Backbone as CSV, one residue per row, in Angstrom:
resi,resn,N_x,N_y,N_z,CA_x,CA_y,CA_z,C_x,C_y,C_z
1,UNK,9.227,-74.336,-13.098,9.034,-74.308,-14.097,7.948,-73.288,-14.997
2,UNK,8.785,-72.679,-16.042,8.831,-71.370,-16.008,7.444,-71.886,-17.133
3,UNK,6.223,-70.905,-17.359,5.491,-71.189,-18.447,5.683,-70.261,-19.888
4,UNK,5.840,-70.292,-20.712,6.219,-69.708,-21.804,4.659,-68.629,-22.389
5,UNK,5.441,-67.789,-22.824,4.420,-66.529,-23.006,4.332,-66.705,-24.319
6,UNK,3.158,-67.139,-24.593,2.593,-67.097,-26.268,2.367,-65.427,-26.822
7,UNK,2.325,-65.240,-28.347,2.290,-63.895,-29.303,1.030,-63.131,-28.494
8,UNK,0.352,-64.773,-28.248,-1.624,-64.065,-28.092,-1.584,-63.126,-26.790
9,UNK,-0.565,-64.097,-25.728,-0.683,-63.106,-24.570,0.137,-61.739,-24.450
10,UNK,1.194,-61.970,-25.075,1.799,-60.769,-25.431,1.048,-59.252,-26.335
11,UNK,-0.161,-60.187,-27.012,-0.655,-59.179,-27.958,-1.832,-58.580,-26.774
12,UNK,-2.251,-59.521,-25.885,-2.953,-58.921,-24.880,-2.558,-58.086,-23.684
13,UNK,-1.427,-58.665,-23.371,-0.820,-57.356,-22.719,-0.673,-56.285,-23.196
14,UNK,0.328,-56.003,-24.499,0.673,-54.608,-25.050,-1.494,-53.903,-24.899
15,UNK,-2.293,-54.283,-25.328,-2.753,-54.097,-25.315,-4.174,-53.586,-24.276
16,UNK,-3.423,-53.845,-23.103,-4.377,-53.411,-21.737,-3.841,-52.156,-21.312
17,UNK,-4.954,-51.250,-21.120,-4.651,-49.814,-21.030,-3.881,-49.425,-20.040
18,UNK,-3.032,-48.412,-20.255,-2.128,-48.292,-19.111,-2.276,-47.724,-17.447
19,UNK,-3.994,-47.136,-17.681,-4.609,-46.905,-16.032,-5.168,-47.771,-15.615
20,UNK,-5.056,-48.975,-16.125,-5.870,-50.445,-15.498,-4.735,-50.294,-14.173
21,UNK,-5.318,-50.179,-13.004,-4.620,-50.596,-11.645,-3.215,-50.218,-11.549
22,UNK,-2.397,-49.373,-12.061,-1.339,-49.063,-11.682,-0.806,-48.908,-10.403
23,UNK,0.208,-49.850,-9.700,0.071,-49.302,-7.976,0.264,-47.440,-7.671
24,UNK,1.008,-47.050,-8.381,1.141,-45.625,-7.737,0.166,-44.669,-8.042
25,UNK,-0.620,-45.179,-8.787,-2.148,-44.588,-8.984,-2.826,-44.726,-8.036
26,UNK,-3.318,-46.022,-7.747,-3.957,-46.736,-6.315,-3.674,-46.338,-5.062
27,UNK,-2.002,-46.017,-5.026,-2.294,-45.755,-3.811,-2.491,-43.809,-3.849
28,UNK,-2.167,-43.003,-4.685,-2.255,-41.714,-4.742,-3.667,-41.795,-4.799
29,UNK,-4.660,-42.366,-5.701,-6.033,-42.006,-5.195,-6.239,-42.191,-4.065
30,UNK,-6.195,-43.579,-3.260,-6.373,-43.856,-1.843,-5.783,-42.464,-1.141
31,UNK,-5.131,-41.597,-1.111,-4.432,-40.866,-0.280,-5.154,-39.857,-0.424
32,UNK,-5.448,-39.422,-1.677,-6.494,-38.388,-1.598,-8.266,-38.771,-1.420
33,UNK,-8.527,-39.847,-1.510,-9.995,-39.781,-1.500,-10.044,-40.027,0.431
34,UNK,-9.265,-40.513,1.054,-9.464,-40.960,2.333,-9.065,-39.834,3.185
35,UNK,-8.037,-39.166,2.876,-7.589,-37.620,3.524,-9.392,-36.986,3.984
36,UNK,-9.677,-36.573,2.029,-10.668,-36.136,1.927,-12.192,-36.694,2.998
37,UNK,-11.796,-37.916,2.293,-13.011,-38.655,3.159,-13.474,-38.063,4.613
38,UNK,-12.162,-38.631,5.324,-12.329,-38.260,6.460,-12.716,-37.434,6.620
39,UNK,-11.902,-36.391,6.589,-12.534,-34.970,7.278,-14.322,-34.535,6.720
40,UNK,-14.046,-34.917,5.396,-15.488,-34.867,5.064,-16.782,-35.094,5.965
41,UNK,-16.381,-36.942,5.999,-16.846,-36.829,7.286,-17.216,-36.543,8.864
42,UNK,-15.918,-36.380,9.181,-15.843,-35.170,10.539,-17.044,-34.123,10.270
43,UNK,-16.991,-33.083,9.073,-17.917,-32.151,8.940,-19.160,-32.517,8.821
44,UNK,-19.963,-33.489,8.061,-20.878,-33.789,8.145,-21.535,-34.423,9.298
45,UNK,-20.585,-35.298,10.298,-21.313,-35.497,11.335,-21.479,-34.230,12.538
46,UNK,-20.790,-33.249,12.376,-20.810,-32.014,13.169,-21.682,-31.531,12.571
47,UNK,-22.023,-31.009,10.931,-23.128,-30.253,10.368,-24.865,-30.908,11.222
48,UNK,-24.935,-32.563,11.111,-26.110,-33.214,11.503,-25.978,-32.617,13.003
49,UNK,-25.291,-32.671,14.229,-24.956,-32.291,15.290,-25.715,-31.268,15.494
50,UNK,-25.289,-30.031,14.624,-25.747,-28.433,15.158,-27.223,-28.703,14.640
51,UNK,-27.394,-29.387,13.377,-28.768,-29.233,13.051,-29.686,-29.635,13.591
52,UNK,-29.599,-30.354,14.852,-30.359,-31.339,15.611,-30.135,-30.479,16.995
53,UNK,-29.645,-29.635,17.376,-29.594,-28.540,18.614,-30.379,-26.753,17.645
54,UNK,-29.819,-27.111,16.456,-30.659,-25.526,16.238,-29.599,-24.835,16.452
55,UNK,-27.913,-24.697,15.591,-27.071,-24.046,15.853,-26.636,-23.845,14.354
56,UNK,-27.190,-22.459,13.630,-27.479,-22.800,11.981,-26.154,-22.029,11.528
57,UNK,-25.613,-20.924,12.429,-24.428,-20.930,12.067,-23.252,-21.614,11.604
58,UNK,-23.232,-22.592,12.751,-22.493,-23.659,13.432,-22.493,-24.476,11.247
59,UNK,-24.556,-24.623,11.488,-24.309,-25.589,10.027,-24.013,-24.735,8.532
60,UNK,-23.660,-23.112,9.041,-23.465,-22.543,7.398,-21.909,-22.717,7.518
61,UNK,-20.949,-22.625,9.015,-19.508,-23.200,8.889,-19.481,-24.370,8.245
62,UNK,-20.306,-25.438,8.963,-19.889,-26.609,8.247,-20.525,-26.944,7.075
63,UNK,-21.205,-26.280,6.441,-21.434,-26.135,4.642,-20.308,-25.694,4.070
64,UNK,-19.806,-24.619,4.569,-18.900,-23.775,3.744,-17.655,-24.363,3.913
65,UNK,-17.441,-25.040,4.754,-16.212,-25.798,4.683,-16.146,-27.000,3.927
66,UNK,-16.992,-27.721,3.427,-17.586,-28.579,2.291,-17.423,-27.971,1.019
67,UNK,-18.437,-26.864,1.161,-17.662,-26.352,-0.421,-15.918,-25.993,-0.373
68,UNK,-15.773,-25.624,0.459,-13.844,-25.037,0.159,-13.408,-26.877,-0.146
69,UNK,-13.740,-27.719,0.710,-13.027,-28.873,0.323,-13.109,-28.884,-1.471
70,UNK,-13.961,-28.599,-1.825,-14.037,-28.993,-3.860,-13.114,-28.315,-3.989
71,UNK,-12.321,-27.169,-3.820,-11.675,-26.385,-4.738,-10.847,-27.406,-5.370
72,UNK,-10.167,-27.860,-5.070,-9.242,-29.337,-5.303,-9.616,-29.732,-6.353
73,UNK,-10.777,-29.828,-6.160,-10.903,-31.065,-7.346,-11.763,-30.301,-8.297
74,UNK,-12.342,-28.750,-8.539,-12.172,-27.774,-9.607,-11.190,-27.300,-9.902
75,UNK,-10.218,-27.262,-9.719,-9.429,-26.782,-9.998,-8.622,-27.589,-10.883
76,UNK,-8.404,-28.889,-10.342,-8.412,-30.116,-11.056,-9.373,-30.778,-12.435
77,UNK,-10.408,-30.498,-12.400,-11.491,-31.264,-13.557,-11.573,-29.893,-14.603
78,UNK,-11.758,-28.528,-13.890,-12.154,-27.523,-15.094,-11.051,-26.795,-15.660
79,UNK,-9.820,-26.701,-14.716,-7.887,-26.052,-15.109,-7.761,-26.701,-15.683
80,UNK,-7.601,-28.404,-15.515,-6.532,-29.351,-15.900,-5.338,-28.992,-15.016
81,UNK,-5.761,-28.456,-13.571,-4.673,-28.227,-13.113,-4.333,-29.441,-12.048
82,UNK,-2.885,-30.432,-12.198,-2.761,-31.111,-11.584,-2.076,-30.641,-9.657
83,UNK,-3.015,-31.568,-8.851,-2.635,-30.740,-7.220,-1.900,-31.667,-6.790
84,UNK,-0.703,-31.289,-6.148,0.167,-32.590,-6.009,-0.665,-32.917,-4.436
85,UNK,-0.203,-33.736,-4.137,-1.110,-34.411,-2.986,-0.720,-33.844,-1.641
86,UNK,0.323,-33.720,-1.698,1.362,-33.017,-0.741,0.252,-31.075,-0.458
87,UNK,0.616,-30.584,-1.257,-0.189,-29.586,-1.486,-1.770,-29.357,-1.521
88,UNK,-2.477,-30.743,-1.871,-3.765,-30.967,-1.242,-4.035,-31.155,0.458
89,UNK,-2.791,-31.717,0.654,-3.250,-32.497,2.658,-2.788,-30.762,3.017
90,UNK,-1.889,-29.965,3.013,-1.984,-29.059,3.268,-3.184,-27.994,3.373
91,UNK,-3.330,-27.754,2.032,-5.140,-26.830,1.658,-6.017,-27.477,2.591
92,UNK,-6.449,-28.954,2.540,-7.476,-29.305,3.357,-7.652,-29.105,4.821
93,UNK,-6.574,-29.418,5.411,-5.415,-29.648,6.456,-5.997,-28.091,7.297
94,UNK,-5.411,-27.056,6.399,-5.698,-25.414,6.760,-7.172,-25.078,7.026
95,UNK,-8.328,-25.396,6.133,-9.605,-25.289,6.172,-10.272,-25.917,7.049
96,UNK,-9.626,-27.053,7.598,-10.075,-27.370,8.440,-10.136,-27.088,9.791
97,UNK,-8.402,-26.766,9.946,-8.219,-26.233,11.217,-8.557,-25.020,11.575
98,UNK,-8.740,-23.762,10.195,-9.400,-22.973,10.147,-10.626,-22.559,10.543
99,UNK,-11.602,-23.526,9.946,-13.372,-22.954,10.210,-13.667,-24.665,11.262
100,UNK,-13.275,-25.390,11.341,-13.997,-26.441,12.374,-13.425,-26.023,13.800
101,UNK,-12.153,-26.126,13.616,-11.046,-26.446,14.568,-11.165,-24.609,15.340
102,UNK,-10.714,-23.580,14.904,-10.716,-22.468,14.881,-11.787,-21.379,15.162
103,UNK,-12.834,-21.646,13.513,-14.032,-21.072,14.687,-14.939,-21.769,15.157
104,UNK,-15.688,-22.997,14.932,-15.776,-23.420,15.918,-15.804,-24.317,17.381
105,UNK,-14.459,-24.716,17.091,-13.844,-24.944,18.320,-13.478,-24.192,19.583
106,UNK,-13.596,-23.105,19.405,-12.545,-21.787,19.852,-11.124,-22.087,19.774
107,UNK,-10.321,-22.629,18.884,-8.873,-23.124,18.903,-7.921,-21.547,18.869
108,UNK,-8.514,-20.652,18.305,-8.398,-19.129,18.720,-8.259,-18.685,19.357
109,UNK,-8.473,-19.230,20.486,-8.279,-17.884,21.860,-7.915,-19.415,23.057
110,UNK,-8.560,-20.227,22.318,-7.844,-21.483,23.647,-6.164,-21.891,23.662
111,UNK,-5.455,-21.740,22.049,-4.351,-22.016,22.178,-3.898,-21.127,20.900
112,UNK,-2.849,-20.002,21.656,-2.229,-18.650,21.676,-1.551,-18.525,20.338
113,UNK,-0.816,-19.721,19.571,-0.677,-19.966,18.589,-1.243,-20.106,17.631
114,UNK,-2.395,-20.838,17.496,-2.938,-21.461,16.813,-3.714,-20.650,15.168
115,UNK,-3.821,-19.186,15.842,-4.091,-18.244,14.303,-2.736,-18.195,13.779
116,UNK,-1.293,-17.780,14.700,-0.012,-17.740,13.873,0.395,-18.971,12.646
117,UNK,-0.120,-19.972,13.323,0.300,-21.652,12.766,-0.936,-21.537,11.426
118,UNK,-1.833,-21.166,11.249,-2.475,-20.956,10.283,-2.357,-19.921,8.761
119,UNK,-1.762,-18.715,9.480,-1.267,-17.397,8.823,-0.202,-17.833,8.353
120,UNK,0.879,-18.937,8.804,2.459,-19.002,8.429,2.230,-20.252,7.528
121,UNK,0.859,-20.875,7.321,0.500,-21.857,6.496,-0.050,-21.687,5.180
122,UNK,-0.503,-20.429,5.327,-1.432,-19.854,4.697,-0.389,-18.993,3.247
123,UNK,0.366,-18.615,4.102,1.580,-17.699,3.511,2.547,-18.532,2.239
124,UNK,2.599,-19.855,3.052,2.890,-20.750,2.325,2.306,-21.337,1.229
125,UNK,0.820,-21.827,1.755,-0.072,-22.251,0.527,-0.434,-21.147,-0.525
126,UNK,-0.304,-19.866,-0.268,-0.620,-18.999,-1.119,0.567,-18.690,-2.185
127,UNK,1.591,-18.723,-1.666,2.814,-18.409,-2.326,3.071,-19.722,-3.708
128,UNK,2.638,-20.900,-2.984,2.787,-21.928,-3.772,1.484,-21.840,-4.890
129,UNK,0.671,-21.175,-5.175,-0.288,-21.275,-5.802,-0.094,-19.798,-7.023
130,UNK,0.204,-18.308,-6.441,0.898,-18.086,-6.982,2.489,-18.255,-7.690
131,UNK,3.151,-18.691,-7.733,4.354,-19.578,-8.382,3.769,-20.699,-9.410
132,UNK,2.657,-21.412,-9.131,2.458,-22.394,-10.034,1.915,-21.458,-11.421
133,UNK,0.876,-20.114,-11.281,0.528,-19.292,-11.984,1.766,-19.134,-12.758
134,UNK,2.080,-18.354,-12.461,3.167,-17.920,-13.214,4.048,-18.939,-13.760
135,UNK,4.047,-19.889,-13.370,5.214,-20.849,-14.020,4.909,-21.632,-15.176
136,UNK,3.555,-22.224,-15.209,2.520,-23.157,-15.920,2.532,-21.585,-17.260
137,UNK,2.405,-19.993,-16.927,2.237,-19.335,-18.155,4.118,-19.091,-18.894
138,UNK,4.571,-19.575,-17.501,6.016,-18.781,-18.420,6.536,-20.725,-19.387
139,UNK,5.877,-21.493,-18.919,6.516,-23.025,-19.866,5.408,-23.056,-20.884
140,UNK,4.390,-22.117,-20.909,3.090,-22.353,-22.166,3.759,-21.614,-23.032
141,UNK,3.701,-22.353,-24.329,4.979,-21.733,-25.696,3.285,-20.506,-26.471
142,UNK,1.905,-20.445,-26.092,1.376,-19.161,-26.118,2.245,-17.732,-25.531
143,UNK,3.100,-17.932,-24.357,3.379,-16.766,-24.291,5.259,-16.443,-24.346
144,UNK,5.554,-14.992,-24.832,6.548,-15.491,-25.236,7.698,-14.704,-24.264
145,UNK,7.414,-14.508,-23.325,8.213,-14.285,-22.123,8.765,-15.373,-21.028
146,UNK,9.913,-15.312,-20.705,10.687,-16.272,-20.176,11.156,-15.846,-19.122
147,UNK,11.163,-15.989,-17.440,11.001,-15.567,-16.527,12.308,-16.442,-15.870
148,UNK,13.354,-16.127,-15.560,14.113,-16.796,-14.490,14.393,-16.771,-13.222
149,UNK,14.290,-18.411,-12.663,13.969,-18.982,-11.507,14.124,-18.119,-10.122
150,UNK,14.624,-16.506,-9.875,14.248,-16.123,-8.676,13.733,-15.216,-9.345
151,UNK,13.076,-14.599,-10.431,12.007,-13.098,-10.604,10.582,-14.707,-10.337
152,UNK,10.800,-15.936,-10.645,9.614,-16.877,-10.246,9.599,-16.929,-8.877
153,UNK,9.975,-16.935,-8.124,10.071,-16.936,-6.501,9.863,-15.354,-6.393
154,UNK,10.507,-14.106,-6.509,9.737,-12.918,-6.372,8.445,-12.932,-6.277
155,UNK,7.882,-13.022,-7.744,6.601,-13.360,-8.052,5.787,-13.784,-6.965
156,UNK,6.195,-15.826,-6.450,5.567,-15.681,-5.894,5.450,-15.710,-4.691
157,UNK,6.319,-14.825,-3.802,6.567,-13.856,-2.617,5.572,-13.032,-2.555
158,UNK,5.453,-11.776,-3.743,4.823,-11.126,-3.574,2.926,-11.431,-3.757
159,UNK,2.860,-12.362,-4.546,1.471,-12.636,-4.812,0.773,-13.425,-3.267
160,UNK,1.772,-14.186,-2.304,1.159,-14.700,-0.946,1.047,-13.331,-0.172
161,UNK,2.083,-12.276,-0.618,1.872,-11.036,0.680,0.503,-10.513,0.080
162,UNK,-0.085,-10.169,-1.421,-0.480,-9.333,-1.138,-2.647,-10.535,-0.901
163,UNK,-2.499,-11.030,-1.421,-3.732,-12.154,-0.346,-3.423,-11.832,1.340
164,UNK,-2.292,-12.296,1.582,-2.562,-11.740,2.868,-2.701,-10.384,3.325
165,UNK,-2.272,-9.409,2.854,-2.947,-7.704,3.141,-4.375,-8.255,2.700
166,UNK,-5.068,-8.162,1.318,-6.192,-8.157,0.888,-6.897,-9.141,2.679
167,UNK,-6.428,-9.773,3.026,-7.395,-11.014,4.195,-7.639,-10.159,5.336
168,UNK,-6.192,-8.823,5.342,-6.231,-8.317,6.540,-6.877,-7.255,6.627
169,UNK,-7.488,-6.467,5.189,-8.512,-5.635,4.847,-9.816,-6.234,4.800
170,UNK,-10.012,-8.207,5.017,-11.440,-8.368,4.717,-11.735,-8.122,6.299
171,UNK,-10.632,-8.574,7.296,-11.152,-8.793,8.465,-11.189,-7.510,9.215
172,UNK,-10.142,-6.654,8.656,-11.074,-5.049,9.671,-12.098,-4.463,9.149
173,UNK,-12.551,-4.988,7.904,-13.836,-4.823,7.310,-14.654,-5.238,8.229
174,UNK,-14.741,-6.155,8.237,-15.961,-7.352,9.029,-15.894,-7.139,10.458
175,UNK,-15.105,-6.304,11.119,-14.862,-5.948,12.524,-15.160,-4.989,12.153
176,UNK,-15.139,-3.302,11.856,-15.737,-2.732,11.310,-17.490,-2.032,11.262
177,UNK,-17.703,-2.937,9.930,-18.914,-2.586,9.696,-19.975,-4.249,10.739
178,UNK,-19.627,-5.190,10.853,-20.521,-6.105,11.358,-20.082,-6.468,12.786
179,UNK,-19.244,-5.699,13.928,-18.957,-5.312,14.932,-18.452,-6.886,15.741
180,UNK,-17.304,-7.654,14.447,-16.872,-8.958,15.097,-15.400,-8.302,15.670
181,UNK,-15.145,-9.192,15.918,-12.959,-9.353,16.040,-12.399,-10.518,15.475
182,UNK,-12.460,-10.291,14.203,-11.315,-11.214,13.036,-10.021,-10.180,13.959
183,UNK,-9.682,-9.940,13.978,-8.715,-8.735,14.220,-8.295,-9.158,16.121
184,UNK,-7.553,-10.291,16.342,-7.579,-10.379,17.927,-7.310,-9.519,18.661
185,UNK,-7.395,-8.977,19.651,-7.254,-8.371,20.619,-5.818,-8.807,21.204
186,UNK,-4.680,-7.681,21.813,-3.403,-8.040,22.644,-3.889,-7.442,23.816
187,UNK,-3.249,-7.585,24.910,-3.722,-6.996,26.198,-1.782,-6.209,26.540
188,UNK,-1.973,-5.350,26.493,-0.606,-3.962,26.732,-0.372,-3.767,28.119
189,UNK,1.004,-3.670,28.234,0.821,-2.745,29.862,1.348,-1.414,29.280
190,UNK,2.108,-1.257,28.634,2.958,-0.195,28.355,2.142,0.394,26.985
191,UNK,2.091,1.854,26.958,1.630,2.667,25.507,2.998,3.537,24.865
192,UNK,2.942,3.521,24.266,4.624,4.731,23.571,3.544,5.706,22.230
193,UNK,3.530,6.677,22.467,2.902,7.708,21.848,3.040,8.916,22.005
194,UNK,3.210,9.872,20.538,3.404,11.267,20.666,2.322,12.317,21.391
195,UNK,1.148,11.353,21.643,-0.206,12.081,22.044,0.297,12.571,23.571
196,UNK,1.215,11.906,23.856,1.439,12.336,25.530,2.644,13.522,25.363
197,UNK,3.107,14.115,24.476,3.890,15.114,24.858,2.753,16.387,25.040
198,UNK,3.031,17.416,25.925,1.823,18.092,25.910,2.211,19.477,24.831
199,UNK,3.694,19.957,24.350,3.957,20.455,23.682,3.662,20.331,22.459
200,UNK,2.819,19.232,22.092,2.600,18.427,20.480,3.554,18.621,19.699
201,UNK,4.437,18.357,20.347,6.225,17.797,19.188,6.010,16.636,18.740
202,UNK,7.163,16.178,17.954,7.154,14.791,17.887,7.796,13.782,18.512
203,UNK,7.789,13.742,19.763,8.234,13.178,20.554,7.831,12.547,21.395
204,UNK,8.111,11.004,21.036,7.765,9.862,22.013,7.545,10.198,23.666
205,UNK,6.385,10.177,23.643,6.145,9.882,25.620,5.732,8.177,25.494
206,UNK,6.191,7.884,27.049,6.028,6.527,27.214,5.347,6.636,28.571
207,UNK,4.197,5.509,28.593,2.789,5.233,29.511,3.067,3.921,29.955
208,UNK,3.500,3.485,31.214,3.042,2.353,31.856,1.980,2.364,32.385
209,UNK,1.109,1.300,32.090,-0.634,1.093,32.305,-0.337,0.410,34.151
210,UNK,-0.342,1.287,35.199,-0.654,0.801,36.320,-2.128,0.655,36.428
211,UNK,-2.827,1.559,36.544,-4.459,1.488,36.710,-5.349,1.943,36.277
212,UNK,-5.994,1.277,35.214,-6.995,1.479,34.511,-8.490,0.918,34.672
213,UNK,-9.627,2.233,34.728,-10.833,2.155,35.188,-11.877,2.465,33.962
214,UNK,-12.182,1.145,33.518,-13.353,1.447,32.086,-14.770,0.908,32.830
215,UNK,-15.561,2.126,32.441,-16.909,1.873,32.971,-16.887,1.140,34.703
216,UNK,-15.866,1.681,35.594,-16.679,1.573,36.830,-15.492,0.390,37.457
217,UNK,-15.081,-0.466,36.169,-14.346,-1.795,36.270,-13.350,-1.417,36.462
218,UNK,-12.156,-2.487,37.584,-10.918,-2.115,37.040,-9.725,-3.663,36.287
219,UNK,-9.601,-2.953,35.281,-9.315,-3.491,34.020,-7.473,-4.255,34.283
220,UNK,-7.007,-3.409,35.133,-6.216,-4.252,35.616,-6.025,-5.586,36.206
221,UNK,-7.027,-5.491,37.022,-7.523,-6.912,37.879,-8.061,-7.371,37.054
222,UNK,-9.038,-7.248,35.949,-9.249,-8.103,35.432,-8.983,-8.781,34.328
223,UNK,-8.202,-7.787,33.246,-7.620,-8.561,32.303,-5.962,-8.426,32.119
224,UNK,-5.588,-7.599,33.518,-4.220,-7.238,33.117,-3.428,-5.626,32.782
225,UNK,-4.454,-5.353,31.740,-3.438,-4.322,31.145,-4.660,-3.633,30.174
226,UNK,-4.238,-2.768,29.542,-5.044,-1.986,28.026,-5.097,-3.350,27.261
227,UNK,-5.962,-2.876,26.246,-6.316,-3.365,25.044,-6.308,-3.435,23.875
228,UNK,-5.210,-3.881,23.368,-4.867,-3.152,21.893,-5.916,-3.489,20.882
229,UNK,-6.622,-2.451,20.015,-7.332,-3.280,19.011,-7.099,-3.641,17.436
230,UNK,-6.653,-4.692,17.615,-6.725,-5.244,16.430,-4.606,-5.415,15.798
231,UNK,-4.046,-4.179,15.781,-3.006,-3.653,15.137,-2.398,-4.682,15.528
232,UNK,-1.741,-5.112,16.720,-0.878,-6.404,16.784,-0.858,-7.495,16.273
233,UNK,-2.230,-8.399,15.657,-2.315,-8.703,15.725,-2.342,-9.078,13.735
234,UNK,-2.645,-7.717,13.588,-2.859,-7.683,12.107,-1.236,-7.505,11.465
235,UNK,-0.327,-7.048,12.263,1.134,-6.951,12.153,1.138,-8.282,12.313
236,UNK,1.242,-9.355,12.988,1.920,-10.411,13.066,1.546,-11.911,12.689
237,UNK,0.091,-11.479,12.081,-0.267,-12.080,10.957,0.429,-11.428,9.434
238,UNK,0.737,-10.663,9.347,1.453,-10.688,8.131,2.972,-10.433,8.409
239,UNK,3.704,-10.845,9.310,4.688,-11.220,9.207,4.762,-12.632,9.275
240,UNK,4.105,-13.642,10.084,3.815,-15.330,9.695,3.633,-15.300,8.221
241,UNK,3.120,-14.484,7.464,2.251,-14.524,6.612,3.842,-14.529,5.146
242,UNK,5.069,-13.696,5.851,5.953,-13.293,5.306,7.029,-14.505,5.375
243,UNK,6.873,-15.369,6.396,7.838,-16.268,6.765,7.371,-16.931,5.757
244,UNK,6.005,-17.524,5.859,5.749,-18.558,4.915,5.598,-18.572,3.280
245,UNK,5.944,-17.219,3.070,5.922,-17.250,1.297,7.538,-17.045,1.049
246,UNK,8.348,-16.905,2.265,9.668,-16.691,2.076,9.974,-18.237,1.855
247,UNK,9.460,-19.081,2.826,9.732,-20.900,2.952,9.784,-20.971,1.295
248,UNK,8.401,-20.999,0.881,8.338,-21.324,-0.594,8.798,-20.798,-1.321
249,UNK,8.952,-19.793,-1.551,9.951,-19.145,-2.598,11.132,-19.879,-2.496
250,UNK,12.124,-19.990,-1.534,13.097,-20.646,-1.615,12.804,-22.264,-2.102
251,UNK,11.780,-22.552,-1.497,11.597,-24.122,-2.619,11.228,-24.171,-3.916
252,UNK,10.476,-22.996,-4.291,10.671,-23.028,-5.621,11.385,-22.246,-6.687
253,UNK,11.998,-21.432,-6.258,13.488,-21.156,-6.913,14.456,-22.316,-6.673
254,UNK,14.893,-23.238,-6.368,15.121,-24.331,-6.406,14.529,-25.668,-7.161
255,UNK,13.454,-25.530,-7.371,12.351,-26.211,-8.395,12.269,-26.131,-9.447
256,UNK,12.577,-24.932,-9.653,12.300,-23.890,-11.066,14.219,-24.508,-11.681
257,UNK,14.986,-23.889,-10.596,16.089,-24.194,-11.482,17.329,-26.176,-11.522
258,UNK,16.412,-26.420,-10.830,16.815,-27.931,-11.224,15.526,-28.561,-11.898
259,UNK,14.549,-27.479,-12.522,13.244,-28.153,-13.089,12.797,-29.911,-12.616
260,UNK,12.149,-29.273,-11.217,11.145,-30.717,-10.813,12.193,-31.815,-10.497
261,UNK,13.461,-31.654,-10.192,14.207,-32.449,-9.578,14.236,-33.174,-8.208
262,UNK,13.812,-32.095,-7.819,13.782,-32.172,-5.865,12.375,-33.176,-5.149
263,UNK,12.392,-33.879,-4.640,11.220,-34.749,-4.573,10.475,-33.493,-3.094
264,UNK,11.140,-33.236,-2.430,10.191,-32.109,-1.309,8.970,-31.330,-2.141
265,UNK,9.771,-30.270,-3.492,8.928,-29.446,-4.109,8.185,-29.905,-4.722
266,UNK,8.340,-30.969,-5.362,7.028,-31.801,-6.597,5.880,-31.726,-5.935
267,UNK,5.841,-32.287,-4.341,4.644,-32.736,-3.957,4.371,-30.876,-3.488
268,UNK,4.418,-29.823,-3.597,4.051,-28.275,-3.604,3.297,-27.643,-4.613
269,UNK,3.537,-28.057,-5.545,4.014,-27.206,-7.166,2.555,-27.888,-7.982
270,UNK,1.712,-27.121,-8.098,1.146,-27.568,-9.525,1.080,-27.561,-10.330
271,UNK,0.705,-28.026,-11.273,0.797,-28.463,-12.908,0.175,-28.455,-13.657
272,UNK,0.428,-28.188,-14.995,-0.839,-28.643,-16.051,-0.529,-29.913,-16.642
273,UNK,-2.023,-30.421,-16.325,-1.998,-31.553,-17.000,-1.610,-32.137,-18.057
274,UNK,-0.762,-33.115,-18.592,-0.416,-33.713,-20.501,-1.472,-34.147,-20.606
275,UNK,-1.665,-33.766,-21.898,-2.798,-34.245,-22.931,-2.513,-35.666,-23.051
276,UNK,-3.571,-36.307,-22.660,-3.759,-37.537,-23.535,-2.886,-38.235,-24.505
277,UNK,-2.189,-39.007,-24.593,-1.558,-39.549,-25.988,-2.234,-40.241,-26.720
């Protein structure tokens, strides 16, 4: 037996604010808070443990990680930019993977492709932010220019590659000035160089490293070859950054051309919040 709805109940239903307990909003808030909360709890626990062991370098890394976790919140509140939960999840996991797992747990040296994975993801992420910035300007009435989807994709790609190059400059600076090893080295067994030409001509000489003694130590026995200082790592990082940038540029191109119809692309493209009615 159905209960009739009185006019008073209809009026109350109409006056009920739309933001009260919508299912999609509850799921969205739970998702964002749960991922950030879980990662933050882990980082705080590691921070406390390192405080008791007086490892203040790791304490600083944990504090930096927690601060970086707040970037999506700042963009959301200060710039009124809506960060999709897919993009936010990638950003949070990238920060956690780089600082906590990569630096503190030595995943960079324990797992060969860990740095490659992070640089590829970073290329994708930076392309998303570069694309969003230009797309927001492109859709704002205050600006007179309107860019095509292809041009937006190209700018997104260039933005990501520029960030990648600047990061490699930073790694080189830290290694050169503070004697760090952010540009990880590679073992090589063959050297190709014009320096090996006895006549000083621009002709490449090839040398296979079969024995190498450094400060009385046999490096072939200890390490298996000669150490390349950073250049292979730098070029590899830029190449995988290129791959990540290309992937998102393609995604962004179809997103703009179809104006947000793709469900996958919407998870990774930040947008301006709409003003409240």
